[in-house]
Structure formats: C-alpha cells, structure tokens
mmCIF file of C-alpha atoms in Angstrom:
data_model
loop_
_atom_site.group_PDB
_atom_site.id
_atom_site.type_symbol
_atom_site.label_atom_id
_atom_site.label_comp_id
_atom_site.label_asym_id
_atom_site.label_seq_id
_atom_site.Cartn_x
_atom_site.Cartn_y
_atom_site.Cartn_z
ATOM 1 C CA MET A 24 71.309 118.688 90.879
ATOM 2 C CA GLU A 25 69.080 121.753 91.966
ATOM 3 C CA ARG A 26 71.909 125.040 92.410
ATOM 4 C CA LEU A 27 70.070 126.912 95.017
ATOM 5 C CA PHE A 28 71.195 130.270 96.927
ATOM 6 C CA HIS A 29 70.240 131.077 100.267
ATOM 7 C CA ILE A 30 69.118 133.865 101.326
ATOM 8 C CA SER A 31 66.345 135.431 104.312
ATOM 9 C CA THR A 32 63.589 137.558 104.973
ATOM 10 C CA THR A 33 65.650 139.267 107.649
ATOM 11 C CA PRO A 34 66.074 142.920 106.732
ATOM 12 C CA LYS A 35 69.843 142.781 105.192
ATOM 13 C CA TYR A 36 68.469 141.065 102.092
ATOM 14 C CA ILE A 37 65.473 142.175 101.857
ATOM 15 C CA ASN A 38 66.459 145.257 101.551
ATOM 16 C CA PHE A 39 69.063 143.551 98.674
ATOM 17 C CA PHE A 40 65.736 143.053 96.387
ATOM 18 C CA GLN A 41 63.131 146.175 97.626
ATOM 19 C CA ASP A 42 60.859 142.848 98.915
ATOM 20 C CA ASP A 43 60.427 142.523 95.030
ATOM 21 C CA TRP A 44 60.274 138.493 94.437
ATOM 22 C CA SER A 45 59.645 139.329 90.776
ATOM 23 C CA LYS A 46 63.593 140.925 91.354
ATOM 24 C CA ILE A 47 64.321 137.844 93.692
ATOM 25 C CA GLU A 48 63.218 135.630 90.615
ATOM 26 C CA ALA A 49 65.409 137.687 87.956
ATOM 27 C CA PHE A 50 68.379 137.270 90.194
ATOM 28 C CA SER A 51 67.740 133.503 89.652
ATOM 29 C CA GLN A 52 67.343 133.255 86.266
ATOM 30 C CA LYS A 53 69.898 135.549 85.236
ATOM 31 C CA HIS A 54 72.464 132.844 86.883
ATOM 32 C CA GLN A 55 71.266 130.109 85.983
ATOM 33 C CA MET A 56 70.070 128.694 89.730
ATOM 34 C CA ASP A 57 66.951 127.105 90.137
ATOM 35 C CA GLY A 58 65.726 128.548 93.026
ATOM 36 C CA ILE A 59 66.304 129.792 96.562
ATOM 37 C CA GLU A 60 67.084 128.633 100.591
ATOM 38 C CA LEU A 61 65.237 131.007 102.835
ATOM 39 C CA GLY A 62 65.791 131.424 105.690
ATOM 40 C CA LEU A 63 62.687 132.659 107.446
ATOM 41 C CA THR A 64 61.895 134.436 110.166
ATOM 42 C CA ILE A 65 58.429 133.556 111.995
ATOM 43 C CA ASP A 66 57.371 137.159 111.351
ATOM 44 C CA TYR A 67 57.797 137.179 107.413
ATOM 45 C CA ASP A 68 54.137 137.446 105.486
ATOM 46 C CA ILE A 69 54.855 134.699 103.237
ATOM 47 C CA SER A 70 51.735 134.897 100.961
ATOM 48 C CA GLN A 71 53.906 137.434 98.831
ATOM 49 C CA ILE A 72 56.483 134.904 98.361
ATOM 50 C CA PRO A 73 55.626 133.335 94.768
ATOM 51 C CA GLU A 74 54.939 129.974 94.296
ATOM 52 C CA GLY A 75 58.211 127.325 93.739
ATOM 53 C CA ILE A 76 60.768 129.906 93.741
ATOM 54 C CA VAL A 77 62.001 128.676 97.730
ATOM 55 C CA GLN A 78 62.764 124.691 96.802
ATOM 56 C CA GLY A 79 64.218 124.814 101.197
ATOM 57 C CA VAL A 80 63.863 126.389 104.279
ATOM 58 C CA HIS A 81 66.096 127.001 107.258
ATOM 59 C CA LEU A 82 65.294 126.514 110.154
ATOM 60 C CA SER A 83 66.331 128.167 113.150
ATOM 61 C CA PHE A 84 69.484 127.639 115.663
ATOM 62 C CA TYR A 85 69.676 128.396 119.486
ATOM 63 C CA PRO A 86 73.434 127.781 119.055
ATOM 64 C CA MET A 87 72.942 127.558 123.757
ATOM 65 C CA TRP A 88 70.128 125.900 124.386
ATOM 66 C CA LEU A 89 70.963 122.171 125.883
ATOM 67 C CA ASP A 90 71.382 123.923 129.344
ATOM 68 C CA PHE A 91 68.025 125.628 128.782
ATOM 69 C CA TRP A 92 65.903 122.588 126.625
ATOM 70 C CA ARG A 93 66.950 120.500 130.240
ATOM 71 C CA GLY A 94 65.726 123.696 132.420
ATOM 72 C CA ASP A 95 69.132 124.331 134.229
ATOM 73 C CA LEU A 96 67.777 127.991 133.517
ATOM 74 C CA ALA A 97 69.980 129.397 136.733
ATOM 75 C CA LYS A 98 72.434 128.137 135.085
ATOM 76 C CA VAL A 99 71.141 129.930 131.287
ATOM 77 C CA GLU A 100 70.842 133.582 133.741
ATOM 78 C CA SER A 101 74.712 132.572 134.484
ATOM 79 C CA ILE A 102 75.937 133.030 130.950
ATOM 80 C CA LEU A 103 73.654 135.565 129.532
ATOM 81 C CA GLY A 104 74.398 137.391 132.981
ATOM 82 C CA SER A 105 70.172 137.936 133.605
ATOM 83 C CA HIS A 106 66.567 136.413 133.556
ATOM 84 C CA GLN A 107 65.865 139.164 130.601
ATOM 85 C CA ALA A 108 68.603 137.757 128.580
ATOM 86 C CA LEU A 109 66.755 134.600 128.821
ATOM 87 C CA LEU A 110 63.703 135.863 128.008
ATOM 88 C CA ASP A 111 64.679 138.138 124.539
ATOM 89 C CA TYR A 112 67.266 134.601 123.645
ATOM 90 C CA TYR A 113 64.969 131.634 123.872
ATOM 91 C CA GLY A 114 61.602 133.991 124.002
ATOM 92 C CA GLY A 115 60.464 132.473 126.998
ATOM 93 C CA THR A 116 61.495 129.689 130.665
ATOM 94 C CA SER A 117 60.556 126.687 129.146
ATOM 95 C CA LYS A 118 61.463 124.263 126.074
ATOM 96 C CA GLU A 119 57.781 124.504 125.356
ATOM 97 C CA VAL A 120 58.890 127.418 123.458
ATOM 98 C CA MET A 121 61.371 126.089 121.128
ATOM 99 C CA ILE A 122 58.678 123.681 120.440
ATOM 100 C CA GLU A 123 56.107 125.475 119.365
ATOM 101 C CA SER A 124 58.291 127.909 117.163
ATOM 102 C CA TYR A 125 59.450 125.733 115.172
ATOM 103 C CA LYS A 126 56.244 123.815 115.145
ATOM 104 C CA GLN A 127 55.135 126.920 113.238
ATOM 105 C CA GLN A 128 58.357 127.034 111.356
ATOM 106 C CA TYR A 129 56.821 123.653 109.838
ATOM 107 C CA ALA A 130 53.670 124.352 108.929
ATOM 108 C CA ARG A 131 55.429 127.883 107.847
ATOM 109 C CA ALA A 132 57.472 125.155 105.820
ATOM 110 C CA LYS A 133 54.239 123.436 104.140
ATOM 111 C CA ALA A 134 52.820 126.251 103.307
ATOM 112 C CA LEU A 135 55.696 127.125 100.691
ATOM 113 C CA LYS A 136 55.636 124.003 99.265
ATOM 114 C CA ALA A 137 59.668 123.417 100.172
ATOM 115 C CA LYS A 138 60.960 120.554 99.300
ATOM 116 C CA TYR A 139 63.602 120.446 102.783
ATOM 117 C CA MET A 140 63.844 121.759 105.558
ATOM 118 C CA VAL A 141 67.217 122.746 107.234
ATOM 119 C CA LEU A 142 67.965 121.585 110.765
ATOM 120 C CA HIS A 143 71.105 122.507 112.794
ATOM 121 C CA VAL A 144 72.762 119.687 114.734
ATOM 122 C CA SER A 145 75.362 122.072 117.713
ATOM 123 C CA HIS A 146 75.838 123.475 121.014
ATOM 124 C CA ILE A 147 77.874 125.914 121.983
ATOM 125 C CA CYS A 148 78.695 127.774 125.590
ATOM 126 C CA ILE A 149 79.621 131.737 123.959
ATOM 127 C CA GLU A 150 82.859 131.505 125.999
ATOM 128 C CA ASP A 151 83.447 127.770 124.293
ATOM 129 C CA SER A 152 84.001 129.337 121.367
ATOM 130 C CA PHE A 153 86.549 130.919 121.349
ATOM 131 C CA THR A 154 88.680 128.085 124.902
ATOM 132 C CA TRP A 155 87.157 125.687 121.985
ATOM 133 C CA GLN A 156 86.602 123.657 125.726
ATOM 134 C CA PHE A 157 82.795 122.185 125.818
ATOM 135 C CA ASP A 158 81.011 120.817 128.601
ATOM 136 C CA TYR A 159 78.849 118.505 126.062
ATOM 137 C CA THR A 160 79.877 115.583 123.418
ATOM 138 C CA ASP A 161 78.541 114.885 120.346
ATOM 139 C CA GLU A 162 75.985 112.426 121.223
ATOM 140 C CA GLU A 163 74.294 114.163 124.014
ATOM 141 C CA VAL A 164 74.298 116.521 121.972
ATOM 142 C CA ILE A 165 71.902 114.106 119.407
ATOM 143 C CA ASP A 166 70.043 112.488 122.032
ATOM 144 C CA ALA A 167 68.867 116.113 123.027
ATOM 145 C CA THR A 168 67.894 116.828 119.271
ATOM 146 C CA ILE A 169 65.939 113.928 118.700
ATOM 147 C CA GLU A 170 64.113 114.483 120.771
ATOM 148 C CA LEU A 171 63.352 117.704 119.877
ATOM 149 C CA VAL A 172 62.357 116.686 116.693
ATOM 150 C CA ASN A 173 60.217 114.206 117.540
ATOM 151 C CA GLU A 174 58.483 116.463 119.875
ATOM 152 C CA VAL A 175 57.934 118.930 116.388
ATOM 153 C CA PHE A 176 57.681 116.698 113.316
ATOM 154 C CA PRO A 177 54.615 113.984 113.194
ATOM 155 C CA ALA A 178 56.518 110.468 112.476
ATOM 156 C CA ASP A 179 53.487 109.634 109.912
ATOM 157 C CA GLU A 180 53.561 113.368 108.275
ATOM 158 C CA ASP A 181 54.682 114.167 104.935
ATOM 159 C CA GLY A 182 56.088 117.208 104.710
ATOM 160 C CA PRO A 183 59.171 118.403 103.396
ATOM 161 C CA MET A 184 62.498 116.607 103.809
ATOM 162 C CA LEU A 185 64.190 117.177 107.176
ATOM 163 C CA LEU A 186 67.987 117.850 106.549
ATOM 164 C CA PHE A 187 70.429 117.527 109.262
ATOM 165 C CA GLU A 188 73.309 120.557 108.926
ATOM 166 C CA ASN A 189 77.047 119.547 110.550
ATOM 167 C CA LEU A 190 79.044 122.495 112.559
ATOM 168 C CA TRP A 191 82.022 122.134 114.118
ATOM 169 C CA TRP A 192 81.024 122.276 117.714
ATOM 170 C CA PRO A 193 79.516 119.448 119.594
ATOM 171 C CA GLY A 194 77.122 117.667 117.758
ATOM 172 C CA LEU A 195 77.029 116.760 114.255
ATOM 173 C CA THR A 196 80.399 117.506 112.853
ATOM 174 C CA TYR A 197 79.692 114.081 110.655
ATOM 175 C CA LEU A 198 83.308 112.783 112.214
ATOM 176 C CA ASP A 199 81.719 110.188 113.969
ATOM 177 C CA GLN A 200 79.934 107.433 111.746
ATOM 178 C CA ALA A 201 77.924 105.658 114.638
ATOM 179 C CA VAL A 202 76.807 109.079 116.022
ATOM 180 C CA THR A 203 75.907 110.041 112.922
ATOM 181 C CA LYS A 204 73.549 106.663 112.605
ATOM 182 C CA LYS A 205 72.408 108.229 115.721
ATOM 183 C CA LEU A 206 70.564 110.819 114.809
ATOM 184 C CA LEU A 207 68.861 109.131 111.525
ATOM 185 C CA GLU A 208 67.537 106.653 113.633
ATOM 186 C CA GLY A 209 66.891 107.886 116.851
ATOM 187 C CA VAL A 210 64.344 110.992 114.108
ATOM 188 C CA GLN A 211 61.037 108.887 114.058
ATOM 189 C CA TYR A 212 60.139 111.740 110.760
ATOM 190 C CA THR A 213 59.840 109.387 108.042
ATOM 191 C CA LYS A 214 61.759 112.275 105.442
ATOM 192 C CA LYS A 215 65.572 112.638 106.687
ATOM 193 C CA GLY A 216 68.417 113.408 105.722
ATOM 194 C CA LEU A 217 72.069 115.093 105.578
ATOM 195 C CA LEU A 218 73.293 118.797 104.599
ATOM 196 C CA MET A 219 76.944 118.839 104.464
ATOM 197 C CA ASP A 220 78.123 122.426 104.826
ATOM 198 C CA ILE A 221 81.836 122.496 103.176
ATOM 199 C CA SER A 222 83.407 125.648 105.794
ATOM 200 C CA HIS A 223 81.950 123.874 108.794
ATOM 201 C CA LEU A 224 83.391 120.529 107.642
ATOM 202 C CA THR A 225 86.486 122.551 107.086
ATOM 203 C CA LEU A 226 86.621 123.363 110.307
ATOM 204 C CA THR A 227 86.823 120.410 111.925
ATOM 205 C CA ASN A 228 90.259 120.345 110.459
ATOM 206 C CA LEU A 229 91.819 123.364 111.246
ATOM 207 C CA LYS A 230 95.593 122.859 109.749
ATOM 208 C CA ILE A 231 93.658 123.059 106.368
ATOM 209 C CA GLY A 232 95.432 125.867 104.109
ATOM 210 C CA ASN A 233 93.899 125.460 101.419
ATOM 211 C CA GLU A 234 91.890 124.034 98.708
ATOM 212 C CA LYS A 235 93.052 121.545 97.749
ATOM 213 C CA GLU A 236 93.104 120.518 101.409
ATOM 214 C CA CYS A 237 89.560 120.863 101.672
ATOM 215 C CA TYR A 238 88.895 118.668 99.171
ATOM 216 C CA THR A 239 91.542 115.829 100.299
ATOM 217 C CA TYR A 240 90.011 115.925 103.607
ATOM 218 C CA ILE A 241 86.029 115.746 102.285
ATOM 219 C CA LYS A 242 86.643 113.684 100.476
ATOM 220 C CA GLU A 243 88.074 111.098 103.260
ATOM 221 C CA VAL A 244 85.468 112.553 105.865
ATOM 222 C CA VAL A 245 82.693 111.325 103.410
ATOM 223 C CA GLU A 246 84.265 107.974 101.774
ATOM 224 C CA ASN A 247 84.662 107.034 105.695
ATOM 225 C CA LEU A 248 80.616 107.954 106.461
ATOM 226 C CA GLY A 249 80.631 104.155 104.696
ATOM 227 C CA GLU A 250 76.251 103.572 103.351
ATOM 228 C CA LEU A 251 75.748 107.101 105.656
ATOM 229 C CA LYS A 252 77.204 108.841 102.528
ATOM 230 C CA SER A 253 73.604 108.212 100.300
ATOM 231 C CA PHE A 254 71.999 110.429 103.162
ATOM 232 C CA ILE A 255 73.872 113.534 102.616
ATOM 233 C CA TYR A 256 70.623 114.811 100.158
ATOM 234 C CA GLY A 257 71.887 118.695 100.029
ATOM 235 C CA VAL A 258 75.278 120.691 100.250
ATOM 236 C CA HIS A 259 76.618 124.203 101.298
ATOM 237 C CA LEU A 260 78.830 125.795 98.415
ATOM 238 C CA ASN A 261 81.101 127.982 100.569
ATOM 239 C CA LYS A 262 84.664 128.674 101.911
ATOM 240 C CA THR A 263 87.112 129.238 104.419
ATOM 241 C CA LEU A 264 90.956 128.256 105.227
ATOM 242 C CA PRO A 265 91.397 128.490 109.172
ATOM 243 C CA LYS A 266 94.987 127.327 109.419
ATOM 244 C CA HIS A 267 96.479 131.014 109.207
ATOM 245 C CA TYR A 268 93.800 132.245 111.612
ATOM 246 C CA MET A 269 94.255 129.602 114.033
ATOM 247 C CA GLN A 270 97.728 130.025 114.366
ATOM 248 C CA GLN A 271 96.714 133.148 114.974
ATOM 249 C CA ASP A 272 97.078 133.505 119.158
ATOM 250 C CA ARG A 273 93.736 134.638 119.900
ATOM 251 C CA SER A 274 94.235 134.719 123.370
ATOM 252 C CA TYR A 275 93.059 138.232 124.096
ATOM 253 C CA LEU A 276 89.209 137.356 122.694
ATOM 254 C CA VAL A 277 87.844 135.570 126.122
ATOM 255 C CA ASP A 278 89.849 138.523 128.117
ATOM 256 C CA ARG A 279 88.111 141.240 125.230
ATOM 257 C CA TYR A 280 84.357 138.948 125.444
ATOM 258 C CA ARG A 281 84.336 138.790 129.196
ATOM 259 C CA GLU A 282 85.414 142.034 129.759
ATOM 260 C CA ALA A 283 82.796 143.774 127.068
ATOM 261 C CA LYS A 284 80.439 146.553 129.033
ATOM 262 C CA THR A 285 77.429 145.762 127.499
ATOM 263 C CA PRO A 286 75.161 142.752 125.845
ATOM 264 C CA GLN A 287 76.319 144.546 122.329
ATOM 265 C CA LEU A 288 79.710 144.949 123.265
ATOM 266 C CA LYS A 289 80.007 140.806 123.677
ATOM 267 C CA MET A 290 78.141 139.755 120.935
ATOM 268 C CA ARG A 291 80.836 142.694 118.715
ATOM 269 C CA VAL A 292 83.621 140.406 119.940
ATOM 270 C CA LEU A 293 81.506 137.303 119.160
ATOM 271 C CA LYS A 294 80.561 138.108 115.718
ATOM 272 C CA GLN A 295 84.088 138.453 114.881
ATOM 273 C CA HIS A 296 85.063 135.708 115.601
ATOM 274 C CA ILE A 297 82.833 133.891 114.310
ATOM 275 C CA GLN A 298 82.713 135.258 110.509
ATOM 276 C CA LYS A 299 87.573 135.061 111.068
ATOM 277 C CA LEU A 300 86.318 131.577 111.746
ATOM 278 C CA ASP A 301 83.132 131.218 108.824
ATOM 279 C CA PRO A 302 83.173 133.982 106.615
ATOM 280 C CA HIS A 303 81.011 132.779 104.240
ATOM 281 C CA GLN A 304 83.229 132.885 101.114
ATOM 282 C CA PRO A 305 82.808 131.720 97.762
ATOM 283 C CA PHE A 306 84.494 129.059 96.593
ATOM 284 C CA ASP A 307 86.505 130.601 93.618
ATOM 285 C CA HIS A 308 88.630 127.598 93.103
ATOM 286 C CA GLU A 309 87.753 125.152 90.481
ATOM 287 C CA ILE A 310 88.252 122.374 92.169
ATOM 288 C CA ALA A 311 84.733 122.854 93.681
ATOM 289 C CA LYS A 312 83.889 120.866 91.153
ATOM 290 C CA GLN A 313 85.528 117.789 92.630
ATOM 291 C CA ILE A 314 84.243 117.882 96.187
ATOM 292 C CA VAL A 315 80.639 118.652 94.965
ATOM 293 C CA GLU A 316 80.833 116.056 92.718
ATOM 294 C CA CYS A 317 82.460 113.528 95.670
ATOM 295 C CA ILE A 318 78.858 113.741 97.842
ATOM 296 C CA ASP A 319 76.456 114.562 94.658
ATOM 297 C CA PRO A 320 73.430 116.163 96.931
ATOM 298 C CA GLN A 321 69.943 116.540 95.044
ATOM 299 C CA PHE A 322 70.817 120.810 95.978
ATOM 300 C CA CYS A 323 73.893 122.486 95.980
ATOM 301 C CA VAL A 324 73.343 125.932 97.812
ATOM 302 C CA TYR A 325 75.786 128.808 96.999
ATOM 303 C CA GLU A 326 75.303 130.052 100.795
ATOM 304 C CA THR A 327 77.277 133.242 101.307
ATOM 305 C CA ASN A 328 77.833 135.692 103.127
ATOM 306 C CA PRO A 329 77.961 139.479 101.208
ATOM 307 C CA GLU A 330 77.757 142.880 101.595
ATOM 308 C CA ASP A 331 75.196 144.480 98.973
ATOM 309 C CA ILE A 332 73.789 142.809 96.333
ATOM 310 C CA TYR A 333 76.673 143.260 92.887
ATOM 311 C CA GLU A 334 78.643 141.368 95.822
ATOM 312 C CA MET A 335 76.035 139.001 95.728
ATOM 313 C CA ALA A 336 76.275 138.327 92.072
ATOM 314 C CA TYR A 337 80.695 138.811 92.151
ATOM 315 C CA PHE A 338 80.283 135.146 94.476
ATOM 316 C CA MET A 339 77.560 133.349 92.429
ATOM 317 C CA LYS A 340 79.643 133.646 89.224
ATOM 318 C CA LYS A 341 82.473 132.774 91.128
ATOM 319 C CA GLN A 342 80.534 129.695 92.200
ATOM 320 C CA ASN A 343 79.243 129.429 88.908
ATOM 321 C CA ILE A 344 82.129 129.288 87.349
ATOM 322 C CA ALA A 345 84.284 126.844 90.147
ATOM 323 C CA LEU A 346 81.523 124.585 88.832
ATOM 324 C CA GLY A 347 81.929 124.493 85.227
ATOM 325 C CA ILE A 348 78.979 126.810 84.660
ATOM 326 C CA SER A 349 79.724 129.047 81.619
ATOM 327 C CA TYR A 350 78.471 132.478 80.769
ATOM 328 C CA LYS A 351 76.905 133.777 78.110
#
C-alpha cells in the first residue's frame, strides 16, 4: 500500500511550500510518504512539477450539475440567481464546457504520469444540503455520470486509473451494491475502480458518534459490497463524527442562506455548514488501522484540511501514528 497526502495547486497549499516542489518532496520524505494526490487547477504550470511525486490527480467537481447537463438552464439560473452566475459556475451554457474541462484535466494527468485520477460521483442542489430533501436518486446521478465519463475518457486508451469517489449526497454512496455495479459496468474506460472516502461514508449514517461505531459501520458497508470490494483501490483517510452536529437544531441555516444579501454571504453560510459535516480532520484513533486493513486499498491518501504547514505536519503525524508508523 502506498501512503500519499493530498494537496492542491490553489494558493493556500502553494503558499504552504512557497511554490517550491523541492520543499514538497522534502516534506513528503520527512513524513515517510510515497508521494501526493494533487488537486490540479487548470491554469497551473505543470512543467515545474518533478516526475514521480504525483501519484494521483483529483479531478474537479461540480456539486450541482445534472440540470445543467440536461440543458435546463432556466432551473439553474433560478437556483444561482442570474445568467452571469451560471456562466461563472460552469464556464459556459452547454454541457460541452464540462466535457472539454475534463478532457483537459485528463490530458494533464497523463502528462504528469499519474497512476490514478479521482472523480466525485454526486449531485446536490444548494438548499438540499441543508434540508436533506433531494431532487434526484442515486441511479439518476449514476446514469448521468456514465454519460459524462464515456464522453470524456476513450474506452481504448491506457491512461491512469479512473477511481470514482463516494459522497453522502445522491450518487455513489456505496450503500447500494447494484447501483455501484451499474456505474462500473456502464463506464467504457477500461482502467476503472473505486475510491472510498471515510468521512463521506460515515456521513451516510448520522448517528455515528465515536470512532468504534465508525469502524463497525464501514466494515459492514464494505462487506455488503461483496465482490465489488476488490475494486476499491483507494481510500481518503480522514474523520468526522456527525452525531453531535446533526442532533442540533439546524433549521435556521436555510433561512440564513435564503436571507443572505450577496452570493459571498450565501457561500459563507454554505461553507460553514459543509465544514461542520465534513471537517477533514485527521483520523487520530488507533482503529484507523483496522479500517484501512478491512478495505485493503492500493493507495491510502491523507486528505485533511489544515490551516497552515505546521498543522498539516501535525495532522500527518497523527494519522501516521494511528496507522502504526513510528517516528525516529
């Protein structure tokens, strides 16, 4: 198993390392990692990235995309507030802009000689993330994802593995073996598989309040996947325990979102809510080792959300120790 850590080419992470890839390599070696999974922005110059450090590339994600994909621009505009907001969100008015974006990302992942790519399989309208009342079923999201992926990734190409990541919203949740199998069978790209995000899976059971309950639940879900377990090539290791937050009265959040006067204020309310649900904290309990062992992935990615380089180092050490990695 290769242990990787996730960073992106957004200003936050680039500033952690002063855009110096020798510092990223040194950081990786210090924490006994095998490389990185990279969230790669489309305008970042990849020529400065040394060969061999990028093992995986995390593709971009449009959380709300099915209505746009189906051409219902009026509905999208009503949700986002204006035609300009639609253009800002998707970059155009046709699903071709999504297809072209992913084709460009695919080409950049190949240029970096990444071993795998990650794609979220989900759809969520903004207010539904507060109410948990969803417009689409898992199967509808899977069907649209198959259409998108088959438009982007040629069936006969030998590129990086394409790993599908779960979320707790409609789409790939791992709670339905038949739907998961439909995704894998429907995608024509030959090198395909699954990536299991631990926090995202935990959020499909909002009663989980401690690490042992988390392990029991994940083990049960993995076992219920049957033969599909062998397709789980990657894990995003992080922790959330949603019981406390979900027991609170959160009804005011929708009102606060609706009453926000600017898109920036609306986004602030949304981000605060999502960060409460999915804080990307390190899995610092020893049972993390059992979770990873029951999945037995090829790649274990430390995907956390540190505030600075010092907290990032702290989070990595926490998860290393939880997995039984010793420090000299």
